Amino acid sequence: MLKTLQKPFFQDLFNVGLLIVVLIPLLALACYNHPSPVDDYCYIDTVFKYGYFEAMNFYYTGWTGRYFGILLNHSNPLIFKWPGGFKLLSFILLLGLTGSLYTFVRELFPSRSRLGALGLIGGLLFLFILKIASIAEAFYWMAAFVTYTVPNALTFYWLAVMLRWYQLPAGLFKNLTAVWAGFLVFAVIGCSETNLTIMVLLVAGWWGYQLVIHRTWDWFAAFLVVVAAVSCYIFFTSPGNILRMSGNPEGRNIPFSTLQSIKQLARLSVDWFSRTPLAVFTILWIALLPKVFANPKTSRYFAVPVWTAILAYFGILFVQIFPSYYGIGIEPAPRVINSIYLYFLLGWFYTIAVLMNYFLKNDFLGVEKWYLPPSIKGVLAILIVVSALFSQNFRMIYGDWLRGRAAAYDKELGERYQYIEKAPGNRVYVEPLKARPQSLFLEDANTNPQHLWSRCMGGYFGKKEVVLKSNP
């Protein structure tokens, strides 16, 4: 059996190469990251004006119920007057997301080697970055990545903790693991409406699956349901939620929101499948699965009814789109699309694995005898490499890094900070940024002195306003 499992070595090595190709430029760009005028300064300006806890209460009662996201945003490095901390945060975020996926894959595929697990993560992240809607909102704008990327990483880690809990012997460590799993549910739900719906669906779905399919009362699953219910209560009883959801006449329209969500999901799915080498990776994945399922410890995680896998897959994608239409009546922002795409990829490969496991057990279409010659794998590998060369996202991140756009952006902002601190008066005018790397840059300061971004930046630097000079 060991020989069988070691056969995909070169494929794993190739995928690890893809992981390196993805991570190196993203980690390098993190070294040039800065806080954005959009929201990042406002959280800390509020802390400076009202105090740490009162500032969080201000946001909870006046804007949003995202209690854990509020906590994280009000704890950003600017509270220590350390803009450079945003570089470290993005660096840690990228490693944390990769690490959470790795931990989950290691639990899901215990028969895979470390190289094999890294290979699976490499292929997934390669596809993700290839077509991600916004690099900046995923990894470099704190107000966005705290709300979506961080809870996604925590969700993957939570899934790994869940799988591990069922394997632990009874005792104190198992009980503490259950408490830790409960905290992760609480944290994820408190980050955003999108992740709230994902976590509620996962927790309630697992408890229902145990109750209906396995006909057993799972106390651990029931405990997580209670934690999720309490977390949702804290989230939705926020006065800020009511104010936010009343801002658009199309909000709270269930038929409109449902129809628009299905249309948007269909459009996105066609785009992701037709404009990425997803079909290529799917072929390689199907060829790999019979070897992986040779280990019964792995196949048990995929021995679920096919209909439940498909239903869960569609449900997790749908519930991420629905809150945008239901809450504020508009299509999801790029940061939400990022999250949907990540779950689209994970769910796609998991559903394919469930189907293959079913086919293997029923000897359907002779899938156990399917064989992919090395020459075909070589052609598929070339197609993957070509897709990277033509990817706008890959050209952007490597261009911003290697052509010095990110370094110039970093230098300009450092000089701007020094200028603001030394400038006399309460209103400071700053020059527009010349370097605007698309992977890092979101929005410059505002030309209107009364704009929120102007006042927040001014408050942070001890001024009344920081205003962008108008272009001639």
C-alpha positions as a printed NumPy array, in Angstrom:
array([[  0.   ,   0.   ,   0.   ],
       [  2.875,   2.394,   0.763],
       [  4.142,   2.107,  -2.809],
       [  0.679,   2.873,  -4.117],
       [  0.398,   6.03 ,  -2.013],
       [  3.844,   7.243,  -3.006],
       [  3.155,   7.125,  -6.755],
       [  1.816,  10.705,  -7.037],
       [  5.19 ,  12.069,  -5.812],
       [  5.967,  14.107,  -8.932],
       [  2.428,  15.443,  -9.127],
       [  2.691,  16.529,  -5.485],
       [  6.068,  18.128,  -6.168],
       [  4.585,  20.052,  -9.094],
       [  1.721,  21.283,  -6.923],
       [  4.121,  22.358,  -4.171],
       [  5.882,  24.37 ,  -6.875],
       [  2.53 ,  26.04 ,  -7.596],
       [  2.207,  26.853,  -3.891],
       [  5.613,  28.519,  -3.925],
       [  4.738,  30.442,  -7.091],
       [  1.626,  31.769,  -5.345],
       [  2.956,  32.49 ,  -1.861],
       [  6.321,  34.106,  -2.613],
       [  4.975,  37.241,  -4.381],
       [  2.082,  37.6  ,  -1.918],
       [  4.434,  37.4  ,   1.075],
       [  6.808,  39.813,  -0.618],
       [  3.988,  42.303,  -1.234],
       [  3.011,  42.072,   2.438],
       [  6.339,  43.753,   3.232],
       [  5.039,  46.907,   1.495],
       [  1.523,  47.   ,   2.932],
       [  0.012,  50.031,   4.69 ],
       [ -3.287,  50.903,   6.384],
       [ -5.978,  52.09 ,   3.997],
       [ -7.8  ,  55.418,   4.371],
       [-10.949,  53.311,   3.996],
       [-11.979,  52.366,   7.566],
       [ -8.571,  51.373,   8.968],
       [ -7.898,  54.818,  10.448],
       [-11.497,  55.329,  11.565],
       [-11.481,  52.42 ,  14.001],
       [ -8.437,  53.754,  15.826],
       [ -9.535,  57.385,  15.622],
       [-12.673,  56.294,  17.482],
       [-10.541,  54.538,  20.1  ],
       [ -8.446,  57.683,  20.607],
       [-11.59 ,  59.792,  21.02 ],
       [-13.795,  57.555,  23.171],
       [-11.596,  54.795,  24.583],
       [-11.137,  51.156,  23.573],
       [-14.348,  49.577,  24.861],
       [-16.61 ,  52.549,  24.239],
       [-15.379,  52.688,  20.623],
       [-16.409,  49.066,  20.078],
       [-19.776,  49.729,  21.688],
       [-20.191,  52.724,  19.351],
       [-19.814,  50.472,  16.284],
       [-21.936,  47.642,  17.73 ],
       [-24.865,  49.912,  18.565],
       [-24.543,  52.259,  15.607],
       [-23.404,  50.243,  12.606],
       [-23.013,  46.451,  12.77 ],
       [-23.423,  43.345,  14.893],
       [-20.04 ,  41.933,  13.841],
       [-18.807,  41.765,  17.422],
       [-15.617,  39.768,  16.791],
       [-14.743,  41.732,  13.672],
       [-15.225,  44.925,  15.695],
       [-12.814,  43.609,  18.338],
       [-10.133,  42.77 ,  15.787],
       [-10.467,  46.009,  13.813],
       [-10.232,  48.123,  16.951],
       [ -7.064,  46.241,  17.898],
       [ -5.169,  47.009,  14.699],
       [ -1.509,  48.158,  14.884],
       [ -2.442,  51.831,  14.551],
       [ -3.523,  51.716,  18.184],
       [  0.222,  51.535,  18.934],
       [  1.025,  54.181,  16.29 ],
       [  2.618,  51.43 ,  14.225],
       [  1.589,  51.528,  10.531],
       [  4.336,  49.   ,   9.813],
       [  2.33 ,  46.436,  11.765],
       [  0.068,  46.059,   8.738],
       [  2.991,  44.443,   6.905],
       [  3.315,  41.845,   9.652],
       [ -0.438,  41.26 ,   9.819],
       [ -0.706,  40.479,   6.096],
       [  2.346,  38.213,   6.314],
       [  0.818,  36.289,   9.226],
       [ -2.58 ,  36.183,   7.493],
       [ -1.151,  34.511,   4.375],
       [  0.72 ,  31.927,   6.433],
       [ -2.309,  31.456,   8.689],
       [ -4.683,  30.778,   5.798],
       [ -2.215,  28.318,   4.281],
       [ -1.652,  26.692,   7.67 ],
       [ -5.363,  26.309,   8.391],
       [ -5.93 ,  24.654,   5.009],
       [ -2.922,  22.407,   5.591],
       [ -4.222,  21.36 ,   9.04 ],
       [ -7.644,  20.6  ,   7.579],
       [ -6.22 ,  18.592,   4.667],
       [ -3.965,  16.597,   7.009],
       [ -7.011,  15.608,   9.069],
       [ -9.155,  14.896,   6.018],
       [ -6.457,  12.843,   4.261],
       [ -4.457,  11.16 ,   7.054],
       [ -2.824,   8.781,   4.572],
       [ -1.225,  11.621,   2.626],
       [  2.354,  12.639,   3.341],
       [  3.237,  16.205,   4.329],
       [  4.391,  16.763,   0.763],
       [  1.092,  15.4  ,  -0.524],
       [ -0.912,  17.669,   1.777],
       [  1.114,  20.706,   0.702],
       [  0.556,  19.631,  -2.903],
       [ -3.211,  19.646,  -2.447],
       [ -3.052,  23.092,  -0.849],
       [ -0.78 ,  24.304,  -3.668],
       [ -3.252,  23.351,  -6.371],
       [ -6.149,  24.903,  -4.476],
       [ -4.423,  28.222,  -3.739],
       [ -3.088,  28.41 ,  -7.294],
       [ -6.628,  28.221,  -8.658],
       [ -7.82 ,  30.669,  -6.001],
       [ -5.291,  33.404,  -6.781],
       [ -5.7  ,  32.816, -10.512],
       [ -9.254,  34.189, -10.505],
       [ -9.686,  35.924,  -7.149],
       [-11.835,  39.055,  -7.427],
       [ -9.625,  41.318,  -5.281],
       [ -6.124,  40.586,  -3.996],
       [ -6.09 ,  43.773,  -1.898],
       [ -9.379,  42.99 ,  -0.153],
       [ -8.36 ,  39.405,   0.537],
       [ -4.942,  39.965,   2.114],
       [ -3.959,  43.61 ,   2.524],
       [ -6.956,  45.741,   3.505],
       [ -7.463,  44.943,   7.17 ],
       [-11.096,  46.027,   7.433],
       [-11.893,  43.47 ,   4.715],
       [ -9.613,  40.547,   5.57 ],
       [-10.674,  40.65 ,   9.243],
       [-14.263,  40.278,   8.083],
       [-13.782,  37.5  ,   5.52 ],
       [-10.316,  35.941,   5.158],
       [ -9.697,  35.563,   8.898],
       [-13.038,  33.817,   9.622],
       [-12.557,  31.602,   6.557],
       [ -9.183,  30.498,   7.918],
       [-10.761,  29.927,  11.346],
       [-13.533,  27.872,   9.723],
       [-11.047,  25.543,   8.022],
       [ -9.179,  25.189,  11.296],
       [-12.485,  24.523,  13.088],
       [-13.242,  21.702,  10.634],
       [ -9.871,  20.157,  11.483],
       [-10.619,  20.483,  15.222],
       [-13.999,  18.838,  14.632],
       [-12.463,  15.86 ,  12.86 ],
       [ -9.815,  15.548,  15.564],
       [-12.361,  15.677,  18.418],
       [-14.098,  12.499,  17.275],
       [-10.795,  10.623,  17.387],
       [ -9.73 ,  11.723,  20.878],
       [-10.201,   9.488,  23.928],
       [-12.599,  10.7  ,  26.602],
       [-11.   ,  12.993,  29.131],
       [-10.006,  16.541,  29.966],
       [ -8.194,  17.197,  26.684],
       [-11.234,  16.142,  24.671],
       [-13.46 ,  18.421,  26.768],
       [-11.089,  21.349,  26.288],
       [-11.05 ,  20.641,  22.553],
       [-14.852,  20.861,  22.549],
       [-14.67 ,  24.223,  24.314],
       [-12.086,  25.42 ,  21.78 ],
       [-14.362,  24.321,  18.928],
       [-17.194,  26.28 ,  20.541],
       [-15.039,  29.4  ,  20.767],
       [-14.15 ,  29.1  ,  17.077],
       [-17.868,  28.955,  16.227],
       [-18.434,  32.077,  18.347],
       [-15.518,  33.92 ,  16.695],
       [-16.438,  33.041,  13.111],
       [-20.096,  34.005,  13.525],
       [-19.044,  37.348,  14.981],
       [-16.997,  38.371,  11.928],
       [-19.58 ,  38.862,   9.171],
       [-23.047,  37.94 ,   7.923],
       [-21.446,  35.8  ,   5.228],
       [-19.418,  33.671,   7.63 ],
       [-22.3  ,  33.567,  10.077],
       [-24.487,  31.848,   7.494],
       [-21.688,  29.43 ,   6.533],
       [-21.023,  28.419,  10.127],
       [-24.705,  28.081,  11.009],
       [-25.231,  25.864,   7.974],
       [-22.223,  23.697,   8.863],
       [-23.116,  23.351,  12.541],
       [-26.84 ,  22.795,  12.046],
       [-26.214,  20.553,   9.046],
       [-23.81 ,  18.323,  10.963],
       [-26.157,  18.034,  13.948],
       [-29.067,  17.21 ,  11.607],
       [-26.926,  14.712,   9.668],
       [-26.049,  12.875,  12.87 ],
       [-29.668,  12.907,  14.   ],
       [-31.385,  11.946,  10.729],
       [-28.819,   9.868,   8.824],
       [-26.932,   8.213,  11.69 ],
       [-29.952,   8.311,  14.055],
       [-27.812,   9.305,  17.02 ],
       [-27.937,  12.195,  19.47 ],
       [-24.546,  13.882,  19.217],
       [-23.993,  15.945,  22.376],
       [-20.948,  17.65 ,  20.89 ],
       [-22.916,  18.744,  17.811],
       [-25.805,  19.86 ,  20.038],
       [-23.379,  21.934,  22.14 ],
       [-22.12 ,  23.679,  19.007],
       [-25.7  ,  24.385,  17.915],
       [-26.331,  26.11 ,  21.271],
       [-23.125,  28.167,  20.896],
       [-24.159,  29.143,  17.357],
       [-27.64 ,  30.145,  18.544],
       [-26.233,  32.365,  21.323],
       [-23.734,  33.897,  18.904],
       [-26.476,  34.68 ,  16.381],
       [-28.548,  36.283,  19.126],
       [-25.667,  38.606,  20.038],
       [-25.149,  39.382,  16.359],
       [-28.733,  40.1  ,  15.332],
       [-29.816,  41.995,  18.437],
       [-27.271,  44.683,  17.615],
       [-29.081,  48.03 ,  17.09 ],
       [-26.539,  48.763,  14.386],
       [-27.822,  45.903,  12.251],
       [-31.3  ,  47.417,  12.098],
       [-29.907,  50.752,  10.962],
       [-27.673,  49.15 ,   8.328],
       [-30.348,  46.896,   6.855],
       [-32.838,  49.739,   6.49 ],
       [-30.587,  51.626,   4.097],
       [-31.92 ,  50.148,   0.834],
       [-35.538,  49.626,  -0.28 ],
       [-34.687,  46.271,  -1.897],
       [-33.276,  44.935,   1.377],
       [-35.319,  42.279,   3.233],
       [-37.04 ,  41.251,   0.003],
       [-36.811,  37.446,   0.116],
       [-38.104,  36.607,  -3.426],
       [-35.874,  39.281,  -4.981],
       [-32.865,  38.22 ,  -2.906],
       [-33.319,  34.514,  -3.683],
       [-33.696,  35.019,  -7.439],
       [-30.754,  37.41 ,  -7.684],
       [-28.572,  35.092,  -5.584],
       [-29.232,  32.108,  -7.865],
       [-28.559,  34.196, -10.99 ],
       [-25.322,  35.553,  -9.549],
       [-24.148,  32.099,  -8.478],
       [-24.799,  30.739, -11.971],
       [-22.861,  33.579, -13.607],
       [-19.92 ,  33.21 , -11.251],
       [-19.777,  29.412, -11.604],
       [-19.668,  29.58 , -15.406],
       [-16.947,  32.223, -15.25 ],
       [-14.801,  30.284, -12.772],
       [-15.092,  27.035, -14.681],
       [-14.502,  28.504, -18.14 ],
       [-11.711,  30.964, -17.299],
       [ -9.505,  28.776, -15.108],
       [ -7.876,  25.343, -15.546],
       [-10.384,  23.879, -13.087],
       [-11.241,  21.089, -15.535],
       [ -7.527,  20.191, -15.755],
       [ -7.187,  19.975, -11.978],
       [-10.408,  17.966, -11.821],
       [ -8.995,  15.337, -14.194],
       [ -5.818,  15.076, -12.104],
       [ -7.897,  14.9  ,  -8.936],
       [-10.037,  12.046, -10.284],
       [ -6.908,  10.143, -11.274],
       [ -5.45 ,  10.571,  -7.778],
       [ -8.503,   9.624,  -5.708],
       [ -8.445,   5.807,  -6.191],
       [ -4.953,   5.765,  -4.679],
       [ -6.001,   8.033,  -1.825],
       [ -9.126,   5.992,  -1.046],
       [ -7.043,   2.856,  -0.726],
       [ -6.742,   3.911,   2.915],
       [-10.057,   3.313,   4.771],
       [ -9.266,   6.13 ,   7.241],
       [ -9.56 ,   8.565,   4.355],
       [-12.54 ,   7.141,   2.495],
       [-14.803,   7.322,   5.573],
       [-14.896,  11.114,   5.358],
       [-16.337,  10.833,   1.856],
       [-18.773,   8.001,   2.511],
       [-21.748,  10.339,   2.701],
       [-24.865,  10.267,   0.525],
       [-24.153,  12.083,  -2.725],
       [-27.299,  14.178,  -2.414],
       [-26.199,  15.566,   0.968],
       [-22.805,  16.626,  -0.434],
       [-24.422,  18.385,  -3.407],
       [-27.064,  20.045,  -1.225],
       [-24.447,  21.274,   1.267],
       [-22.244,  22.523,  -1.576],
       [-25.01 ,  24.578,  -3.155],
       [-26.219,  25.764,   0.251],
       [-22.83 ,  27.088,   1.371],
       [-22.403,  29.016,  -1.879],
       [-25.965,  30.355,  -1.872],
       [-25.933,  31.586,   1.724],
       [-22.84 ,  33.683,   1.041],
       [-24.546,  35.603,  -1.75 ],
       [-27.998,  35.911,  -0.182],
       [-27.123,  38.284,   2.736],
       [-25.85 ,  40.984,   0.357],
       [-29.137,  41.1  ,  -1.544],
       [-31.312,  40.58 ,   1.528],
       [-29.438,  42.976,   3.803],
       [-28.679,  45.935,   1.523],
       [-30.206,  44.999,  -1.842],
       [-26.995,  44.911,  -3.904],
       [-24.703,  42.255,  -5.37 ],
       [-21.814,  41.003,  -3.225],
       [-18.651,  43.107,  -2.986],
       [-15.357,  41.711,  -4.358],
       [-14.28 ,  40.646,  -0.847],
       [-17.429,  38.515,  -0.609],
       [-16.839,  37.078,  -4.091],
       [-13.361,  36.083,  -2.887],
       [-14.92 ,  34.013,  -0.117],
       [-17.531,  32.453,  -2.398],
       [-14.827,  31.425,  -4.87 ],
       [-12.725,  29.798,  -2.153],
       [-15.673,  27.676,  -0.987],
       [-16.611,  27.002,  -4.608],
       [-13.206,  25.366,  -5.123],
       [-13.209,  23.446,  -1.841],
       [-16.769,  22.242,  -2.336],
       [-16.109,  21.286,  -5.939],
       [-13.197,  18.986,  -5.109],
       [-14.97 ,  17.54 ,  -2.069],
       [-18.122,  16.762,  -4.077],
       [-16.043,  15.14 ,  -6.833],
       [-14.36 ,  13.023,  -4.151],
       [-17.735,  11.948,  -2.733],
       [-18.883,  10.918,  -6.217],
       [-15.656,   8.999,  -6.854],
       [-15.929,   7.232,  -3.516],
       [-19.457,   6.167,  -4.433],
       [-18.344,   4.97 ,  -7.885],
       [-15.43 ,   3.008,  -6.427],
       [-17.634,   1.243,  -3.88 ],
       [-20.171,   0.323,  -6.547],
       [-17.607,  -0.434,  -9.279],
       [-19.367,   2.092, -11.494],
       [-17.886,   2.628, -14.986],
       [-14.784,   0.731, -13.91 ],
       [-13.287,   3.839, -12.308],
       [-10.857,   1.739, -10.272],
       [ -9.067,   0.817, -13.503],
       [ -8.85 ,   4.348, -14.863],
       [ -5.302,   5.327, -15.694],
       [ -3.783,   8.642, -16.683],
       [ -0.516,   8.172, -18.657],
       [  2.466,  10.379, -17.709],
       [  2.356,  11.986, -21.166],
       [ -1.204,  13.207, -20.544],
       [ -0.211,  14.498, -17.114],
       [  2.647,  16.386, -18.751],
       [  0.275,  18.061, -21.208],
       [ -2.072,  18.997, -18.364],
       [  0.852,  20.448, -16.397],
       [  1.779,  22.618, -19.402],
       [ -1.81 ,  23.892, -19.597],
       [ -1.627,  24.868, -15.93 ],
       [  1.622,  26.77 , -16.423],
       [  0.198,  28.554, -19.478],
       [ -2.872,  29.598, -17.486],
       [ -0.566,  31.324, -14.982],
       [  1.28 ,  33.17 , -17.739],
       [ -1.99 ,  34.579, -19.088],
       [ -3.521,  35.331, -15.686],
       [ -4.119,  39.018, -15.007],
       [ -3.809,  38.416, -11.264],
       [ -0.413,  36.719, -11.57 ],
       [  0.902,  39.437, -13.852],
       [ -0.342,  42.012, -11.352],
       [  1.222,  40.56 ,  -8.186],
       [  4.552,  39.787,  -9.842],
       [  4.566,  43.143, -11.644],
       [  3.819,  45.122,  -8.474],
       [  6.619,  43.286,  -6.685],
       [  9.381,  42.901,  -9.276],
       [  8.846,  46.181, -11.134],
       [  9.071,  48.197,  -7.942],
       [  5.526,  49.565,  -7.856],
       [  4.954,  48.195,  -4.334],
       [  8.312,  49.531,  -3.113],
       [  7.541,  52.984,  -4.539],
       [  4.117,  52.903,  -2.834],
       [  5.753,  51.997,   0.482],
       [  8.289,  54.821,   0.147],
       [  5.689,  57.429,  -0.795],
       [  3.471,  56.622,   2.155],
       [  6.42 ,  56.678,   4.559],
       [  7.283,  60.17 ,   3.327],
       [  3.629,  61.212,   3.58 ],
       [  3.458,  60.177,   7.242],
       [  6.541,  62.244,   8.05 ],
       [  5.134,  65.247,   6.208],
       [  1.764,  65.08 ,   8.02 ],
       [  3.38 ,  64.833,  11.445],
       [  5.645,  67.849,  10.797],
       [  3.069,  70.014,   8.995],
       [  1.679,  72.962,  10.998],
       [ -2.045,  73.623,  11.412],
       [ -5.075,  71.395,  11.84 ],
       [ -5.708,  70.784,   8.152],
       [ -2.959,  69.135,   6.111],
       [ -3.058,  68.794,   2.323],
       [ -1.178,  65.856,   0.81 ],
       [ -0.166,  65.076,  -2.755],
       [ -1.963,  62.194,  -4.562],
       [  0.003,  58.97 ,  -4.588],
       [  1.909,  58.38 ,  -7.802],
       [  2.519,  54.686,  -7.124],
       [ -0.735,  52.742,  -6.919],
       [ -0.031,  48.998,  -7.088],
       [ -3.357,  47.294,  -7.739],
       [ -2.558,  44.403,  -5.415],
       [ -2.106,  46.756,  -2.432],
       [ -3.811,  50.049,  -3.224],
       [ -7.5  ,  50.449,  -2.476],
       [ -8.22 ,  54.173,  -2.22 ],
       [ -6.258,  57.355,  -1.571],
       [ -7.132,  60.064,   0.917],
       [-10.184,  62.174,   0.056],
       [-10.342,  65.649,  -1.491],
       [-13.316,  66.645,   0.678],
       [-12.206,  67.959,   4.107],
       [-15.519,  66.867,   5.628],
       [-15.298,  63.325,   4.293],
       [-15.025,  60.59 ,   6.898],
       [-11.642,  59.385,   5.585],
       [-10.216,  62.934,   5.854],
       [-11.394,  63.361,   9.435],
       [-10.32 ,  59.87 ,  10.532],
       [ -6.803,  60.254,   9.145],
       [ -6.608,  63.713,  10.673],
       [ -7.683,  62.434,  14.074],
       [ -5.1  ,  59.653,  13.988],
       [ -2.253,  62.086,  13.233],
       [ -3.474,  64.645,  15.782],
       [ -4.898,  66.959,  13.117],
       [ -8.417,  67.974,  12.239],
       [ -8.313,  66.732,   8.646],
       [ -5.875,  65.184,   6.192],
       [ -7.053,  66.225,   2.716],
       [ -5.931,  65.103,  -0.721],
       [ -4.938,  67.888,  -3.083],
       [ -7.183,  68.061,  -6.145],
       [ -5.568,  67.233,  -9.467],
       [ -5.397,  70.228, -11.88 ]])
